[in-house]
């Protein structure tokens, strides 16, 4: 039963990560080209090539996050350790996607979009994981998603 709950939470976290990464990619495009915060020098490119790159982004992030083992239980890990792991995984994933776009050369993607995307994807995923971890801690304090053990004996080992 607990294993099934663990798989559910792992799958939920993976799905939410992918949604947040998608949102970060779209938001990075919007901030770069439609917010007015960053001056436009070459005009506004179509969103379609950026949208076409999204599946490759999601695959890269999914693979790299699994390689970095970001979906293992982290009950005794610190927020800082998890933030560092997420940052490293997002940096590697971003480099992979930038490399992919360099070799494809079908479209020139904005470096500013990639920079904004790296920052926002790291921030969004980190904040999500902090919140997720705190929700799980709250549930465990209420008696959900916990493991019980029976210790038999009153000797030194039992204590």
mmCIF file of N, CA and C in Angstrom, residues 3-18 71 132:
data_model
loop_
_atom_site.group_PDB
_atom_site.id
_atom_site.type_symbol
_atom_site.label_atom_id
_atom_site.label_comp_id
_atom_site.label_asym_id
_atom_site.label_seq_id
_atom_site.Cartn_x
_atom_site.Cartn_y
_atom_site.Cartn_z
ATOM 1 N N UNK A 3 3.950 1.526 -0.938
ATOM 2 C CA UNK A 3 4.686 1.588 -2.206
ATOM 3 C C UNK A 3 3.811 2.239 -3.282
ATOM 4 N N UNK A 4 2.542 1.913 -3.286
ATOM 5 C CA UNK A 4 1.611 2.491 -4.252
ATOM 6 C C UNK A 4 1.467 3.991 -4.021
ATOM 7 N N UNK A 5 1.408 4.413 -2.759
ATOM 8 C CA UNK A 5 1.346 5.848 -2.436
ATOM 9 C C UNK A 5 2.616 6.545 -2.884
ATOM 10 N N UNK A 6 3.746 5.904 -2.672
ATOM 11 C CA UNK A 6 5.025 6.477 -3.065
ATOM 12 C C UNK A 6 5.088 6.681 -4.577
ATOM 13 N N UNK A 7 4.639 5.686 -5.338
ATOM 14 C CA UNK A 7 4.612 5.802 -6.806
ATOM 15 C C UNK A 7 3.654 6.895 -7.252
ATOM 16 N N UNK A 8 2.517 7.018 -6.566
ATOM 17 C CA UNK A 8 1.561 8.071 -6.898
ATOM 18 C C UNK A 8 2.188 9.446 -6.690
ATOM 19 N N UNK A 9 2.833 9.664 -5.545
ATOM 20 C CA UNK A 9 3.453 10.954 -5.265
ATOM 21 C C UNK A 9 4.604 11.249 -6.236
ATOM 22 N N UNK A 10 5.364 10.220 -6.580
ATOM 23 C CA UNK A 10 6.450 10.377 -7.539
ATOM 24 C C UNK A 10 5.907 10.787 -8.913
ATOM 25 N N UNK A 11 4.860 10.117 -9.354
ATOM 26 C CA UNK A 11 4.239 10.439 -10.646
ATOM 27 C C UNK A 11 3.621 11.834 -10.630
ATOM 28 N N UNK A 12 2.984 12.178 -9.535
ATOM 29 C CA UNK A 12 2.388 13.506 -9.405
ATOM 30 C C UNK A 12 3.459 14.590 -9.460
ATOM 31 N N UNK A 13 4.553 14.382 -8.757
ATOM 32 C CA UNK A 13 5.644 15.352 -8.759
ATOM 33 C C UNK A 13 6.240 15.487 -10.160
ATOM 34 N N UNK A 14 6.412 14.376 -10.864
ATOM 35 C CA UNK A 14 6.930 14.391 -12.225
ATOM 36 C C UNK A 14 6.005 15.184 -13.148
ATOM 37 N N UNK A 15 4.716 14.927 -13.058
ATOM 38 C CA UNK A 15 3.737 15.613 -13.898
ATOM 39 C C UNK A 15 3.724 17.113 -13.615
ATOM 40 N N UNK A 16 3.733 17.483 -12.352
ATOM 41 C CA UNK A 16 3.730 18.905 -11.986
ATOM 42 C C UNK A 16 5.026 19.567 -12.456
ATOM 43 N N UNK A 17 6.150 18.871 -12.345
ATOM 44 C CA UNK A 17 7.419 19.416 -12.854
ATOM 45 C C UNK A 17 7.309 19.729 -14.343
ATOM 46 N N UNK A 18 6.759 18.800 -15.112
ATOM 47 C CA UNK A 18 6.636 19.017 -16.555
ATOM 48 C C UNK A 18 5.695 20.177 -16.875
ATOM 49 N N UNK A 71 13.532 12.175 -8.136
ATOM 50 C CA UNK A 71 12.221 11.669 -7.716
ATOM 51 C C UNK A 71 12.323 10.620 -6.613
ATOM 52 N N UNK A 132 5.768 20.843 -2.020
ATOM 53 C CA UNK A 132 5.401 19.434 -2.031
ATOM 54 C C UNK A 132 5.932 18.728 -0.800
#
